[in-house]
mmCIF file of C-alpha atoms in Angstrom:
data_model
loop_
_atom_site.group_PDB
_atom_site.id
_atom_site.type_symbol
_atom_site.label_atom_id
_atom_site.label_comp_id
_atom_site.label_asym_id
_atom_site.label_seq_id
_atom_site.Cartn_x
_atom_site.Cartn_y
_atom_site.Cartn_z
ATOM 1 C CA UNK A 1029 131.408 172.334 106.713
ATOM 2 C CA UNK A 1030 131.850 168.110 105.849
ATOM 3 C CA UNK A 1031 135.031 167.240 104.103
ATOM 4 C CA UNK A 1032 136.213 164.776 101.707
ATOM 5 C CA UNK A 1033 134.194 161.430 103.026
ATOM 6 C CA UNK A 1034 135.549 158.228 102.474
ATOM 7 C CA UNK A 1035 134.443 154.599 103.531
ATOM 8 C CA UNK A 1036 135.338 152.378 104.270
ATOM 9 C CA UNK A 1037 138.331 153.522 106.624
ATOM 10 C CA UNK A 1038 139.039 150.350 107.022
ATOM 11 C CA UNK A 1039 139.036 147.053 104.606
ATOM 12 C CA UNK A 1040 140.352 143.758 105.461
ATOM 13 C CA UNK A 1041 140.099 141.131 102.838
ATOM 14 C CA UNK A 1042 141.196 138.203 100.832
ATOM 15 C CA UNK A 1043 143.125 137.907 97.971
ATOM 16 C CA UNK A 1044 141.082 137.192 95.523
ATOM 17 C CA UNK A 1045 137.801 139.295 96.666
ATOM 18 C CA UNK A 1046 136.360 142.194 94.948
ATOM 19 C CA UNK A 1047 136.985 145.910 96.978
ATOM 20 C CA UNK A 1048 135.384 148.910 96.355
ATOM 21 C CA UNK A 1049 136.178 152.291 97.457
ATOM 22 C CA UNK A 1050 133.751 155.826 98.156
ATOM 23 C CA UNK A 1051 134.661 159.026 97.764
ATOM 24 C CA UNK A 1052 132.110 161.969 98.416
ATOM 25 C CA UNK A 1053 134.175 165.459 97.356
ATOM 26 C CA UNK A 1054 133.848 168.418 98.720
ATOM 27 C CA UNK A 1055 130.240 169.869 97.744
ATOM 28 C CA UNK A 1056 131.183 172.665 94.843
ATOM 29 C CA UNK A 1057 134.301 171.283 93.655
ATOM 30 C CA UNK A 1058 135.073 169.984 90.048
ATOM 31 C CA UNK A 1059 138.066 167.949 90.594
ATOM 32 C CA UNK A 1060 138.029 164.572 92.236
ATOM 33 C CA UNK A 1061 141.562 162.487 93.081
ATOM 34 C CA UNK A 1062 142.192 158.777 94.204
ATOM 35 C CA UNK A 1063 145.744 158.418 95.746
ATOM 36 C CA UNK A 1064 147.201 155.402 97.132
ATOM 37 C CA UNK A 1065 150.162 155.558 99.843
ATOM 38 C CA UNK A 1066 152.539 152.614 100.404
ATOM 39 C CA UNK A 1067 155.576 153.334 102.641
ATOM 40 C CA UNK A 1068 158.032 152.134 100.021
ATOM 41 C CA UNK A 1069 156.069 154.255 96.485
ATOM 42 C CA UNK A 1070 154.711 157.437 98.762
ATOM 43 C CA UNK A 1071 151.416 159.100 97.254
ATOM 44 C CA UNK A 1072 150.729 157.945 94.364
ATOM 45 C CA UNK A 1073 148.424 159.554 91.795
ATOM 46 C CA UNK A 1074 145.953 156.345 90.543
ATOM 47 C CA UNK A 1075 143.535 158.863 88.383
ATOM 48 C CA UNK A 1076 141.612 162.166 88.054
ATOM 49 C CA UNK A 1077 138.000 163.275 86.689
ATOM 50 C CA UNK A 1078 137.135 166.568 85.995
ATOM 51 C CA UNK A 1079 132.997 167.561 85.860
ATOM 52 C CA UNK A 1080 132.539 163.952 86.583
ATOM 53 C CA UNK A 1081 134.550 162.965 83.613
ATOM 54 C CA UNK A 1082 137.931 160.715 83.827
ATOM 55 C CA UNK A 1083 140.478 163.253 82.345
ATOM 56 C CA UNK A 1084 143.930 160.867 83.068
ATOM 57 C CA UNK A 1085 144.220 157.620 84.469
ATOM 58 C CA UNK A 1086 147.673 156.821 83.397
ATOM 59 C CA UNK A 1087 148.254 156.094 87.101
ATOM 60 C CA UNK A 1088 146.004 153.224 87.247
ATOM 61 C CA UNK A 1089 148.241 150.130 88.297
ATOM 62 C CA UNK A 1090 146.295 147.248 85.917
ATOM 63 C CA UNK A 1091 143.243 146.539 84.251
ATOM 64 C CA UNK A 1092 141.755 145.207 88.076
ATOM 65 C CA UNK A 1093 141.644 148.634 89.096
ATOM 66 C CA UNK A 1094 138.780 150.822 87.963
ATOM 67 C CA UNK A 1095 137.398 154.263 88.732
ATOM 68 C CA UNK A 1096 134.097 155.423 88.413
ATOM 69 C CA UNK A 1097 132.153 158.767 88.426
ATOM 70 C CA UNK A 1098 128.288 158.678 88.971
ATOM 71 C CA UNK A 1099 127.658 162.174 90.084
ATOM 72 C CA UNK A 1100 129.311 165.033 91.142
ATOM 73 C CA UNK A 1101 129.311 164.308 94.559
ATOM 74 C CA UNK A 1102 129.966 160.582 94.461
ATOM 75 C CA UNK A 1103 133.127 158.253 93.339
ATOM 76 C CA UNK A 1104 133.703 154.885 93.337
ATOM 77 C CA UNK A 1105 137.517 152.897 93.311
ATOM 78 C CA UNK A 1106 136.992 148.744 92.362
ATOM 79 C CA UNK A 1107 139.883 146.292 92.644
ATOM 80 C CA UNK A 1108 138.703 142.856 90.571
ATOM 81 C CA UNK A 1109 140.236 140.683 92.071
ATOM 82 C CA UNK A 1110 142.381 141.674 94.907
ATOM 83 C CA UNK A 1111 145.927 140.853 95.604
ATOM 84 C CA UNK A 1112 148.120 141.567 98.559
ATOM 85 C CA UNK A 1113 150.270 143.649 97.101
ATOM 86 C CA UNK A 1114 147.391 146.163 96.976
ATOM 87 C CA UNK A 1115 147.220 146.860 100.530
ATOM 88 C CA UNK A 1116 148.087 150.480 101.358
ATOM 89 C CA UNK A 1117 146.010 153.227 102.357
ATOM 90 C CA UNK A 1118 144.011 155.004 99.798
ATOM 91 C CA UNK A 1119 143.118 158.891 99.911
ATOM 92 C CA UNK A 1120 140.345 160.689 97.447
ATOM 93 C CA UNK A 1121 140.969 164.547 97.407
ATOM 94 C CA UNK A 1122 138.779 167.432 95.646
ATOM 95 C CA UNK A 1123 139.466 170.664 94.435
ATOM 96 C CA UNK A 1124 138.083 173.928 93.156
ATOM 97 C CA UNK A 1125 139.101 174.524 89.557
ATOM 98 C CA UNK A 1126 139.903 177.806 90.509
ATOM 99 C CA UNK A 1127 143.518 177.752 89.469
ATOM 100 C CA UNK A 1128 144.779 177.102 92.959
ATOM 101 C CA UNK A 1129 145.114 174.084 93.012
ATOM 102 C CA UNK A 1130 144.794 172.934 96.815
ATOM 103 C CA UNK A 1131 143.312 169.760 96.873
ATOM 104 C CA UNK A 1132 141.417 168.650 100.010
ATOM 105 C CA UNK A 1133 142.235 165.079 101.141
ATOM 106 C CA UNK A 1134 139.531 162.447 102.869
ATOM 107 C CA UNK A 1135 140.348 160.789 105.654
ATOM 108 C CA UNK A 1136 142.049 157.413 103.747
ATOM 109 C CA UNK A 1137 140.804 153.884 103.356
ATOM 110 C CA UNK A 1138 143.375 151.570 104.525
ATOM 111 C CA UNK A 1139 142.706 148.388 102.696
ATOM 112 C CA UNK A 1140 145.026 144.808 103.805
ATOM 113 C CA UNK A 1141 144.708 142.366 101.444
ATOM 114 C CA UNK A 1142 145.073 139.001 103.085
ATOM 115 C CA UNK B 400 164.811 159.994 88.413
ATOM 116 C CA UNK B 401 162.205 160.827 90.300
ATOM 117 C CA UNK B 402 159.680 164.109 89.117
ATOM 118 C CA UNK B 403 160.044 165.017 93.012
ATOM 119 C CA UNK B 404 162.599 163.839 95.251
ATOM 120 C CA UNK B 405 163.095 164.371 99.053
ATOM 121 C CA UNK B 406 165.381 163.309 101.783
ATOM 122 C CA UNK B 407 162.790 161.112 103.775
ATOM 123 C CA UNK B 408 165.595 162.011 106.842
ATOM 124 C CA UNK B 409 164.017 161.690 109.834
ATOM 125 C CA UNK B 410 164.946 165.253 110.670
ATOM 126 C CA UNK B 411 165.574 164.797 114.552
ATOM 127 C CA UNK B 412 165.854 168.722 116.257
ATOM 128 C CA UNK B 413 165.269 170.102 119.693
ATOM 129 C CA UNK B 414 162.701 172.355 120.657
ATOM 130 C CA UNK B 415 163.122 175.585 118.900
ATOM 131 C CA UNK B 416 165.713 174.648 116.263
ATOM 132 C CA UNK B 417 165.951 175.852 113.171
ATOM 133 C CA UNK B 418 165.784 172.876 109.878
ATOM 134 C CA UNK B 419 165.239 173.312 105.962
ATOM 135 C CA UNK B 420 163.956 170.871 103.685
ATOM 136 C CA UNK B 421 164.694 171.200 100.321
ATOM 137 C CA UNK B 422 162.938 168.852 97.364
ATOM 138 C CA UNK B 423 163.910 168.959 93.537
ATOM 139 C CA UNK B 424 161.536 168.635 90.758
ATOM 140 C CA UNK B 425 162.769 167.838 87.445
ATOM 141 C CA UNK B 426 160.014 169.324 85.597
ATOM 142 C CA UNK B 427 161.069 172.621 84.309
ATOM 143 C CA UNK B 428 157.931 173.237 82.970
ATOM 144 C CA UNK B 429 156.040 173.118 86.682
ATOM 145 C CA UNK B 430 154.089 176.208 87.138
ATOM 146 C CA UNK B 431 152.496 175.464 91.042
ATOM 147 C CA UNK B 432 154.301 174.218 94.148
ATOM 148 C CA UNK B 433 153.413 173.544 97.156
ATOM 149 C CA UNK B 434 154.163 171.964 101.095
ATOM 150 C CA UNK B 435 151.782 169.424 102.799
ATOM 151 C CA UNK B 436 151.978 168.481 105.746
ATOM 152 C CA UNK B 437 151.001 164.626 106.921
ATOM 153 C CA UNK B 438 150.260 163.362 110.484
ATOM 154 C CA UNK B 439 150.674 159.817 111.792
ATOM 155 C CA UNK B 440 148.112 157.779 109.549
ATOM 156 C CA UNK B 441 146.275 161.172 109.050
ATOM 157 C CA UNK B 442 145.684 162.020 105.014
ATOM 158 C CA UNK B 443 147.760 165.145 104.333
ATOM 159 C CA UNK B 444 147.269 168.554 104.530
ATOM 160 C CA UNK B 445 148.312 171.655 102.776
ATOM 161 C CA UNK B 446 150.161 174.189 104.892
ATOM 162 C CA UNK B 447 151.559 176.798 102.125
ATOM 163 C CA UNK B 448 151.638 177.611 98.364
ATOM 164 C CA UNK B 449 155.308 178.868 97.331
ATOM 165 C CA UNK B 450 155.391 181.087 95.129
ATOM 166 C CA UNK B 451 158.460 182.538 93.058
ATOM 167 C CA UNK B 452 159.364 185.524 95.743
ATOM 168 C CA UNK B 453 159.172 183.094 98.475
ATOM 169 C CA UNK B 454 156.450 183.313 101.349
ATOM 170 C CA UNK B 455 156.647 183.964 104.577
ATOM 171 C CA UNK B 456 153.555 182.668 107.711
ATOM 172 C CA UNK B 457 154.262 182.399 111.114
ATOM 173 C CA UNK B 458 157.389 180.479 112.048
ATOM 174 C CA UNK B 459 157.608 179.161 108.169
ATOM 175 C CA UNK B 460 158.954 179.827 105.435
ATOM 176 C CA UNK B 461 158.904 178.772 101.641
ATOM 177 C CA UNK B 462 161.414 179.609 98.580
ATOM 178 C CA UNK B 463 160.905 178.609 95.002
ATOM 179 C CA UNK B 464 164.582 178.295 93.137
ATOM 180 C CA UNK B 465 163.635 177.654 89.264
ATOM 181 C CA UNK B 466 167.187 177.807 88.092
ATOM 182 C CA UNK B 467 168.156 174.888 89.984
ATOM 183 C CA UNK B 468 164.649 173.342 90.089
ATOM 184 C CA UNK B 469 163.747 173.157 93.614
ATOM 185 C CA UNK B 470 162.142 174.277 96.773
ATOM 186 C CA UNK B 471 162.206 174.640 100.159
ATOM 187 C CA UNK B 472 160.613 174.671 103.683
ATOM 188 C CA UNK B 473 162.371 176.410 106.569
ATOM 189 C CA UNK B 474 160.709 176.540 110.372
ATOM 190 C CA UNK B 475 161.991 178.458 112.809
ATOM 191 C CA UNK B 476 161.730 177.915 116.524
ATOM 192 C CA UNK B 477 160.285 174.539 116.336
ATOM 193 C CA UNK B 478 157.865 172.858 118.426
ATOM 194 C CA UNK B 479 156.805 169.977 119.408
ATOM 195 C CA UNK B 480 153.599 170.212 117.826
ATOM 196 C CA UNK B 481 155.987 170.508 114.174
ATOM 197 C CA UNK B 482 156.790 166.833 114.422
ATOM 198 C CA UNK B 483 155.303 165.352 111.261
ATOM 199 C CA UNK B 484 155.531 163.955 107.468
ATOM 200 C CA UNK B 485 156.143 166.762 105.531
ATOM 201 C CA UNK B 486 155.495 166.627 100.911
ATOM 202 C CA UNK B 487 156.744 168.812 98.540
ATOM 203 C CA UNK B 488 153.874 168.904 96.055
ATOM 204 C CA UNK B 489 154.572 170.190 92.238
ATOM 205 C CA UNK B 490 152.301 170.363 89.074
ATOM 206 C CA UNK B 491 152.916 168.936 85.921
ATOM 207 C CA UNK B 492 150.124 169.842 84.162
ATOM 208 C CA UNK B 493 146.557 171.456 84.865
ATOM 209 C CA UNK B 494 145.061 170.093 88.185
ATOM 210 C CA UNK B 495 147.037 167.402 88.470
ATOM 211 C CA UNK B 496 149.930 166.884 91.553
ATOM 212 C CA UNK B 497 153.072 165.020 91.713
ATOM 213 C CA UNK B 498 154.247 164.461 95.292
ATOM 214 C CA UNK B 499 157.552 163.399 96.935
ATOM 215 C CA UNK B 500 157.380 160.657 99.191
ATOM 216 C CA UNK B 501 158.135 163.107 102.279
ATOM 217 C CA UNK B 502 160.415 163.944 104.573
ATOM 218 C CA UNK B 503 159.897 163.418 108.195
ATOM 219 C CA UNK B 504 160.610 165.819 111.194
ATOM 220 C CA UNK B 505 160.868 164.961 114.677
ATOM 221 C CA UNK B 506 160.583 167.449 117.625
ATOM 222 C CA UNK B 507 161.993 166.525 120.734
ATOM 223 C CA UNK B 508 161.912 168.136 123.735
#
């Protein structure tokens, strides 16, 4: 079975540019999570969705970040405009609503903002 | 105080050694606890859940101490392939996990 799919795997952009990260969760999973990982702050939850509806976006750092989930098989995380401090690895994860809470992570997108 | 705290390490151990990591959490209402493993430049993967009564999976043993609000991971007979970063994770709400920053383990020949 295919796991969580993310694209692109690597993104290098210049400050001020728009960046769009994409995620396809595991089929049948009800929850989708966006995380950001840096050396300094570790793995931080940005936002998560349940059945395509955003449940908690308290981790989104500022208005430059937005996330959507138009259907059960696709989500985007957009940064506009990007800044060098946004450089990090962004992970998408999904899980089933079975109470067990195991989250399956995608391979991540390594973002570098110059 | 961070919600979940871990010693970043690194823990340097020889093959065959036993090593233990602790992770403390601040939310006494947390219900579910996990250990994830993350290899260099890879995604985190679930290693094991942590049950109230403690649980074992081969060379790995996880314990939960609710009174002191910490979880532990014990690795026996360390292998070179155990070298990785170990992240603890705690639920703070239904389906919402908070991760520690990880403990790095280096197993040497």
